[in-house]
Short mmCIF file of C-alpha atoms in Angstrom, two decimals:
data_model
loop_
_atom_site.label_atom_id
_atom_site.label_comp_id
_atom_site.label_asym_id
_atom_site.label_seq_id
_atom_site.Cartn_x
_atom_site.Cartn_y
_atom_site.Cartn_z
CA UNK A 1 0.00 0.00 0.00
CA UNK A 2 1.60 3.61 -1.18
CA UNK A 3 1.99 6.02 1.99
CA UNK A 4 1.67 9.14 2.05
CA UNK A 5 5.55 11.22 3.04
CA UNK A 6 7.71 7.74 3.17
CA UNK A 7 11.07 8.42 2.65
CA UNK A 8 12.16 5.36 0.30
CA UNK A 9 16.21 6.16 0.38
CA UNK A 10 17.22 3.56 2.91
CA UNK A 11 14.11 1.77 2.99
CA UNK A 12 12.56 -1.13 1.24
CA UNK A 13 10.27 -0.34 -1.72
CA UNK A 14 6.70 -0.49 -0.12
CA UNK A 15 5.43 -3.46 -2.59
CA UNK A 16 8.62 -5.62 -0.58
CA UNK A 17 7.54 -4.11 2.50
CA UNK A 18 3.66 -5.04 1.52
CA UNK A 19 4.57 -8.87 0.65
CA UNK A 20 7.35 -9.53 3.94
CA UNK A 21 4.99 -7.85 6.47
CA UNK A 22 1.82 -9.96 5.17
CA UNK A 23 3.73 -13.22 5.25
CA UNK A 24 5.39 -12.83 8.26
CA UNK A 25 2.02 -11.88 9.74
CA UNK A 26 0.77 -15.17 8.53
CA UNK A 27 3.21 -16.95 9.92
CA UNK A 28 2.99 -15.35 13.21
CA UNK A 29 -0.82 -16.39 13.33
CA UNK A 30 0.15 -19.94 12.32
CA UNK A 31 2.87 -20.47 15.51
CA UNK A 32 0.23 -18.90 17.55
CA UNK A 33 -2.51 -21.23 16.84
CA UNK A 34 0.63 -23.95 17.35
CA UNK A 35 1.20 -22.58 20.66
CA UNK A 36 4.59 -21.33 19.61
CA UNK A 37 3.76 -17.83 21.14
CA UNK A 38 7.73 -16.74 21.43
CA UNK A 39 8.48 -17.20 17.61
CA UNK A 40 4.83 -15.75 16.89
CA UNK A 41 6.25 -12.84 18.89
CA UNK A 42 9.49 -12.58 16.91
CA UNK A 43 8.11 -12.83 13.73
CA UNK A 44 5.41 -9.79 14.60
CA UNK A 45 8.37 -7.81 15.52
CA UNK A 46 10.37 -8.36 12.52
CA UNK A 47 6.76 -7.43 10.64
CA UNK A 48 6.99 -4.25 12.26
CA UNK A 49 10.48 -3.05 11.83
CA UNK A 50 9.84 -3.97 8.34
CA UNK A 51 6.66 -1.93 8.13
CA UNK A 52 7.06 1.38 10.30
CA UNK A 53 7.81 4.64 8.66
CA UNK A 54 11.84 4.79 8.94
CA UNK A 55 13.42 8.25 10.25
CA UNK A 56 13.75 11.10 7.42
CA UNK A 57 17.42 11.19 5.77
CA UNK A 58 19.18 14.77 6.79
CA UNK A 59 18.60 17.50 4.27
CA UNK A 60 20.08 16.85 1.29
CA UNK A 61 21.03 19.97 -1.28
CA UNK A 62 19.77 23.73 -1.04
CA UNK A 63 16.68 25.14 -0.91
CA UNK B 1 29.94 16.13 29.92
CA UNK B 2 30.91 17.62 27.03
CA UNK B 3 29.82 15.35 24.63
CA UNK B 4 32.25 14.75 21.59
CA UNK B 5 30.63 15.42 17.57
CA UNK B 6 30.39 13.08 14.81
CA UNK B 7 28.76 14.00 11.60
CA UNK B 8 27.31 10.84 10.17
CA UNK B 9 28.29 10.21 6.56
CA UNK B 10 27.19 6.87 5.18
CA UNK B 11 28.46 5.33 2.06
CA UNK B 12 25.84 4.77 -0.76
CA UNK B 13 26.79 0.16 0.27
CA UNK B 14 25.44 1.07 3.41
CA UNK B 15 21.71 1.38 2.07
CA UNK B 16 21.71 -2.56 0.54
CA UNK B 17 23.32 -3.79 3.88
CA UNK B 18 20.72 -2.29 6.06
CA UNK B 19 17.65 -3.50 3.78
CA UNK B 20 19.42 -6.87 3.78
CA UNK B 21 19.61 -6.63 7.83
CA UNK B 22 15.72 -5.65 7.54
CA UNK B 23 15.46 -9.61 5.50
CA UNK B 24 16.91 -11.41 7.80
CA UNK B 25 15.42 -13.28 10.47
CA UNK B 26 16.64 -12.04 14.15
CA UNK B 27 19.80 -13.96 15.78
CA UNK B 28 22.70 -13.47 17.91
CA UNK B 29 24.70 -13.58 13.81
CA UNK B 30 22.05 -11.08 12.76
CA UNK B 31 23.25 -9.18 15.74
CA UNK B 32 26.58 -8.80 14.98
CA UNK B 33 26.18 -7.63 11.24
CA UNK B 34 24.07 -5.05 13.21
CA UNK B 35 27.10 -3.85 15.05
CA UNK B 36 29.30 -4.40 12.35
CA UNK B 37 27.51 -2.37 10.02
CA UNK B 38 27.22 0.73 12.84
CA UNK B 39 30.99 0.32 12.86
CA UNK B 40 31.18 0.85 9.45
CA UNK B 41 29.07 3.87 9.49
CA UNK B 42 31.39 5.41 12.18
CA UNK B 43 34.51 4.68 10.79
CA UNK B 44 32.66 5.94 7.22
CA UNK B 45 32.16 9.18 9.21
CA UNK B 46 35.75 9.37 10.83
CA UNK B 47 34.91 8.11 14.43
CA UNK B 48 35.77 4.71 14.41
CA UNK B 49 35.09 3.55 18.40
CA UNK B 50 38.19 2.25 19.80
CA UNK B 51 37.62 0.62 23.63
CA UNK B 52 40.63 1.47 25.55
CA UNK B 53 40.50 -1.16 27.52
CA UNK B 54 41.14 -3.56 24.93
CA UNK B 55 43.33 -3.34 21.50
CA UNK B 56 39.66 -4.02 20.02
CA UNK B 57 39.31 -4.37 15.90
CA UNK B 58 36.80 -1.59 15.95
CA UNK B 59 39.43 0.62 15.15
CA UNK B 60 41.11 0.25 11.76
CA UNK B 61 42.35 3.26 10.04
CA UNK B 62 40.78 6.66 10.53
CA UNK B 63 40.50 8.94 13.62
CA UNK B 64 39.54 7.17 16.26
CA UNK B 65 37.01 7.91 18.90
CA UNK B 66 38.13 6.23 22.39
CA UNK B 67 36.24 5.20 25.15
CA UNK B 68 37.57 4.22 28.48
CA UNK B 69 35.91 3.02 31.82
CA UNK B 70 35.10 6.71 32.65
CA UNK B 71 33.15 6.59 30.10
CA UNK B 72 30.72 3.89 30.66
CA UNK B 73 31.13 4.79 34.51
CA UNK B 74 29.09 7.77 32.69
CA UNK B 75 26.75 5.72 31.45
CA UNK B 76 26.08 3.42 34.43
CA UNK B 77 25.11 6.60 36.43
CA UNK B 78 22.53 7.99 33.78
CA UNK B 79 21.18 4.65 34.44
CA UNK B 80 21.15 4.68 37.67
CA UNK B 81 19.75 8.04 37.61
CA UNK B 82 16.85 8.01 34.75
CA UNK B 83 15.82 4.36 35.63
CA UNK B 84 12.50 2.94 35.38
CA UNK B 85 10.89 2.04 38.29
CA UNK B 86 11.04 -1.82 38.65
CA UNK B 87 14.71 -1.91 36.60
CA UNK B 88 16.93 -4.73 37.90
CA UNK B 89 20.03 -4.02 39.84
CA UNK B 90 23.37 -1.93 38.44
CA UNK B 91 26.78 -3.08 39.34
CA UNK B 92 28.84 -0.92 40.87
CA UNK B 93 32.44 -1.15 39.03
CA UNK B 94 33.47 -2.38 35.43
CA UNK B 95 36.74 -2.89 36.48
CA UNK B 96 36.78 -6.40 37.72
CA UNK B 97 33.93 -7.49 34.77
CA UNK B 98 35.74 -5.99 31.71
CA UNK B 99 39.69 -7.18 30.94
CA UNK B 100 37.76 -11.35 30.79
CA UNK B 101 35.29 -9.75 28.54
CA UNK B 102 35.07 -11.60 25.04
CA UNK B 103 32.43 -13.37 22.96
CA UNK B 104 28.87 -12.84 24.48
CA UNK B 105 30.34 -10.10 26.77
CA UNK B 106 31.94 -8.29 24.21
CA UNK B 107 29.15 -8.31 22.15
CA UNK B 108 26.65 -7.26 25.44
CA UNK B 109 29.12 -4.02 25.93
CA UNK B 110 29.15 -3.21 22.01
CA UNK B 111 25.07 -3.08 22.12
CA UNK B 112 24.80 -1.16 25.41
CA UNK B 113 27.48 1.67 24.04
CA UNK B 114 25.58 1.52 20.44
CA UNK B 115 22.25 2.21 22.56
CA UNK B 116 23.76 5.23 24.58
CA UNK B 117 25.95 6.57 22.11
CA UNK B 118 23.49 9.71 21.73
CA UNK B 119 24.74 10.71 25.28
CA UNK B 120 28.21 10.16 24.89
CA UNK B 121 28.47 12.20 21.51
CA UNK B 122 26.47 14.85 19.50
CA UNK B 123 25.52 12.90 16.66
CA UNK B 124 25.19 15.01 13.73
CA UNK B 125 24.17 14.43 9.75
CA UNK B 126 22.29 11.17 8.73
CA UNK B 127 21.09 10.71 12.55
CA UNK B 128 17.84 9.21 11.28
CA UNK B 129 19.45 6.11 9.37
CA UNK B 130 21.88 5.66 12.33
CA UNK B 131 18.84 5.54 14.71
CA UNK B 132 17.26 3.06 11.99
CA UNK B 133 20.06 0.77 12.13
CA UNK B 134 19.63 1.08 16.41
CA UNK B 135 16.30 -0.06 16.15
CA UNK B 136 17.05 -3.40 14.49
CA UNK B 137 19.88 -3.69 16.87
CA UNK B 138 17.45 -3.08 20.15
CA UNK B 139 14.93 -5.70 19.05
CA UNK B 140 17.63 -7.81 18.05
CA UNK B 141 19.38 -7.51 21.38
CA UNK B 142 15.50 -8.15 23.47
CA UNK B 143 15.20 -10.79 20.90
CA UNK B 144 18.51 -13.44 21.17
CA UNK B 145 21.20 -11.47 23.54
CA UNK B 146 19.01 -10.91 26.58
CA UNK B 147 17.96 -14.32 26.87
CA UNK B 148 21.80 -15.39 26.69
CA UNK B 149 22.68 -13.22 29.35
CA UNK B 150 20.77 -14.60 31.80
CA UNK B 151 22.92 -16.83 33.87
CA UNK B 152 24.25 -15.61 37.47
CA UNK B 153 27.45 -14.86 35.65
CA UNK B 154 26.84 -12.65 32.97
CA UNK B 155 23.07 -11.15 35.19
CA UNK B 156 25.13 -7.73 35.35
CA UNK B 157 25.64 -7.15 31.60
CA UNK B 158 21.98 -8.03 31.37
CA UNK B 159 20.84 -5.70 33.58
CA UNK B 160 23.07 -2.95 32.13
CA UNK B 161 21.41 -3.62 29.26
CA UNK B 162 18.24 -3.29 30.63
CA UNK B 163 18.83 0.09 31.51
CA UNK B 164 20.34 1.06 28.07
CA UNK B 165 17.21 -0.37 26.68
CA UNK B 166 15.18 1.59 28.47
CA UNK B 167 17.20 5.05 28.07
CA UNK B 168 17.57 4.27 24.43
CA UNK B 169 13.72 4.03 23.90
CA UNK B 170 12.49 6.92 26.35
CA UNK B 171 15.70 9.10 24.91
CA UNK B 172 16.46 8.51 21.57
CA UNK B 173 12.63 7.91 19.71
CA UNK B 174 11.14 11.19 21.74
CA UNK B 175 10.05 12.30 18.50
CA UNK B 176 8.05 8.84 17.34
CA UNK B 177 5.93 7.82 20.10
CA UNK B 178 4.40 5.05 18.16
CA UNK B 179 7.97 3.65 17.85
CA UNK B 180 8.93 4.57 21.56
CA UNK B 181 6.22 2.81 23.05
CA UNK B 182 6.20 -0.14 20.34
CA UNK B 183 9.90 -0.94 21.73
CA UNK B 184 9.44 -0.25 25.54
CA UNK B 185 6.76 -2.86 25.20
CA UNK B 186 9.41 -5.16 23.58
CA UNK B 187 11.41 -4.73 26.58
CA UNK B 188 8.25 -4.97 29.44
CA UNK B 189 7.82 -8.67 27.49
CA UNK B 190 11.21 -9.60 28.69
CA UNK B 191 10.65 -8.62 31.76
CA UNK B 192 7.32 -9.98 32.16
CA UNK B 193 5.89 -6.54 33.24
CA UNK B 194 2.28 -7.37 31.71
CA UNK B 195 0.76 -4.17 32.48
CA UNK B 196 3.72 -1.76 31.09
CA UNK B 197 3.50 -3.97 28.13
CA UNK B 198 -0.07 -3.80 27.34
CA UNK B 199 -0.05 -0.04 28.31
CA UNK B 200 2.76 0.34 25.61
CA UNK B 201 1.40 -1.74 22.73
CA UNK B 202 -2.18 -0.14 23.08
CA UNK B 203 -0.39 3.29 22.72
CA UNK B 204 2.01 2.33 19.97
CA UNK B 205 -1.49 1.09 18.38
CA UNK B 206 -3.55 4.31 19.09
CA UNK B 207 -0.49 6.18 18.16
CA UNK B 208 -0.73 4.79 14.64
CA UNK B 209 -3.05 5.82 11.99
CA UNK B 210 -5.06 3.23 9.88
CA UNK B 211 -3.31 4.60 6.24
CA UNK B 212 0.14 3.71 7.96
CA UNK B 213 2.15 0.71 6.62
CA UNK B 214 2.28 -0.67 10.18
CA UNK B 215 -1.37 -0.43 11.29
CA UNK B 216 -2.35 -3.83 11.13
CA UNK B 217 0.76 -5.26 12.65
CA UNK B 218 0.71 -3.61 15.61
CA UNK B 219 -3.44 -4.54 16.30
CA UNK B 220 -2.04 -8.22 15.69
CA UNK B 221 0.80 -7.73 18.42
CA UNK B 222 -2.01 -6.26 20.97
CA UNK B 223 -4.60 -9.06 19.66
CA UNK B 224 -1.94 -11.68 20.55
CA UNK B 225 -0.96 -10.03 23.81
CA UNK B 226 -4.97 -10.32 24.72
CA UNK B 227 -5.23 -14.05 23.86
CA UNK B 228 -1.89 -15.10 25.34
CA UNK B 229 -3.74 -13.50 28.55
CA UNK B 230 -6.87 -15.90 27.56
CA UNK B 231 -9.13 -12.21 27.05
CA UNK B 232 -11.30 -13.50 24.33
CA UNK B 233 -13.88 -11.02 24.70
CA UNK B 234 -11.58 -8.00 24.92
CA UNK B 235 -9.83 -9.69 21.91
CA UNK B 236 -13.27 -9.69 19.98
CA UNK B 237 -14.47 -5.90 21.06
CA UNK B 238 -11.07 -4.68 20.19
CA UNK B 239 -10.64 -6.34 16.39
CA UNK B 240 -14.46 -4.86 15.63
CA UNK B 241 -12.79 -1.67 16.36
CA UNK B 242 -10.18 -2.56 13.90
CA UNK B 243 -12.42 -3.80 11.50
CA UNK B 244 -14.18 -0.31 11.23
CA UNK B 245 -11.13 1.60 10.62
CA UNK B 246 -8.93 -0.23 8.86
CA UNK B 247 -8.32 0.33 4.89
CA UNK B 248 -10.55 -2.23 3.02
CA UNK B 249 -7.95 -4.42 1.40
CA UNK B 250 -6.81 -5.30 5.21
CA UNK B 251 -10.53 -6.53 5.91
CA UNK B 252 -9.61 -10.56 4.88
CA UNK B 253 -7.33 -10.12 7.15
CA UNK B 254 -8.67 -8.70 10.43
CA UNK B 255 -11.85 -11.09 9.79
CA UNK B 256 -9.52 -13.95 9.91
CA UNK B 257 -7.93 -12.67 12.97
CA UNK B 258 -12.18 -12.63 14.32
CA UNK B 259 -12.57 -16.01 12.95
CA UNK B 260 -9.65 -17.82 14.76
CA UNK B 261 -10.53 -15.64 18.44
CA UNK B 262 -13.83 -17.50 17.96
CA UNK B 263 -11.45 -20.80 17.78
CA UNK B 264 -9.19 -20.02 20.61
CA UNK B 265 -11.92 -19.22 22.90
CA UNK B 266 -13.69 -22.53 22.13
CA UNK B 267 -10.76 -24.24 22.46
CA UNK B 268 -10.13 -22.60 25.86
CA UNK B 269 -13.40 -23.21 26.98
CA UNK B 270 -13.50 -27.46 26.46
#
């Protein structure tokens, strides 16, 4: 999904970000239903550092 | 303290390392790429860290920032100053913990420094991908080094690391409270501090807008926090609420997040 003011420099392009976040999700759901509630955990996490809006890179040129 | 400047100047390799650190699943390996690519970034800018305590590797060519024991003497009484109620025990001196230090120890002291760096120097230029590449490293570190650490011989690197955990997210994400409270709640899960971490996902949650990438991630983390605490109905009110506000092609989704609450709380219930 295209967000509004994300800074793509460092970051992943958002249709990566859209397909890792929505797996791992799934996955996280599956180990959850399994019992596995630590790796569920660990693979939300890595979902969200994926997914969050990353800090803006330092002004770059002139105005 | 007068804290020392670096201007942060990362090289145009630095962007595929850190979206290949984003890939990766989280491990004590992924861990140290972490602090291997924030050396690289330092001694990129012209401040590699040299420990003085050790002839440490860090260093390689390039001015060379040093740090001593007086330094993280510096940062132990921060800690023990700006410490969260409920934070475990600091020790008192380095001195006798530090010259044995190698492997998982050396490893523990890279990630607390790389967590308090921001109050040892005035960080200056791309401060936003430095803090990016700190934010893998603290989840990493809550993730695979904590757990390591917790044997009666290494317990005071872990709780120094608590501390820097804590400082790092109440310090350095001031201006992201969605991410602030997201990784203080990371933290209260180690340290099995139910109510901080509820209190801390619901905020990161509410702190998010629906049109924002993370949205429905962090309603799954607070969904599973409710059913891990067997709070079916909460679970139910609280994904409705979800339901209504989140962008339509998340709807599958969130109704098969409804559909298997309905499981778990029959399941529960035989």
């Amino acid at each position: 999904m295209a967000l509004r003011g994300d800074d793509p420099w460092y970051d992943l392009l958002p249709a990566e970000k859209d397909a890792l976040e929505t797996k791992l999700r799934a996955e996280a759901r599956g180990l959850f239903r399994e019992g596995n509630h630590k790796e569920a955990n660990a693979k939300l996490r890595r979902a969200k550092e994926i997914s969050r809006r990353k800090s803006k890179r330092a002004h770059q040129g002139t105005d | 303290m007068i804290r020392r400047p670096i201007t942060l100047k990362p090289k145009p390799s630095f962007k595929e390392k850190y979206q290949s650190l984003l890939r990766k699943d989280w491990s004590m390996a992924t861990l140290r790429q972490v602090l291997k690519l924030l050396d690289e970034l330092l001694r990129a800018s012209g401040a590699a860290l040299r420990f003085a305590w050790k002839d440490s590797e860090l260093a390689g060519p390039g001015s060379k920032m040093e740090l001593d024991l007086g330094d993280l003497q510096e940062l132990l009484t921060i800690h023990r100053h700006l410490g969260l109620p409920g934070m475990p025990l600091l020790p008192d001196k380095l001195v006798e913990l530090l010259p044995a230090s190698a492997g998982l120890v050396e490893s523990a002291v890279r990630t607390w420094v790389y967590l308090d760096i921001q109050a040892l120097f005035d960080l200056n230029g791309e401060t936003g991908f430095f803090r990016d590449i700190q934010s893998i490293l603290f989840l990493n570190a809550v993730e695979s080094l904590l757990p390591e650490l917790q044997t009666d011989e290494l317990e005071p690197f872990h709780n120094i690391l608590i501390h820097a955990l804590g400082y790092h997210s109440a310090m350095v994400w001031r201006d992201d409270p969605a991410h602030q409270q997201y990784l203080l709640s990371a933290l209260a899960h180690h340290l099995g501090d139910r109510d901080l971490e509820e209190n801390a996902l619901r905020s990161a949650f509410r702190l998010t807008d629906p049109d924002e990438h993370d949205y429905l991630t962090l309603a799954q983390s607070y969904w599973h926090f409710l059913l891990e605490n067997q709070r079916f109905e909460d679970a139910e009110t609280f994904l409705l609420g979800v339901y209504r506000r989140a962008p339509r092609e998340q709807l599958d989704e969130i109704r098969e997040m409804i559909d298997e609450t309905f499981a778990e709380r029959s399941t529960a219930s035989v």
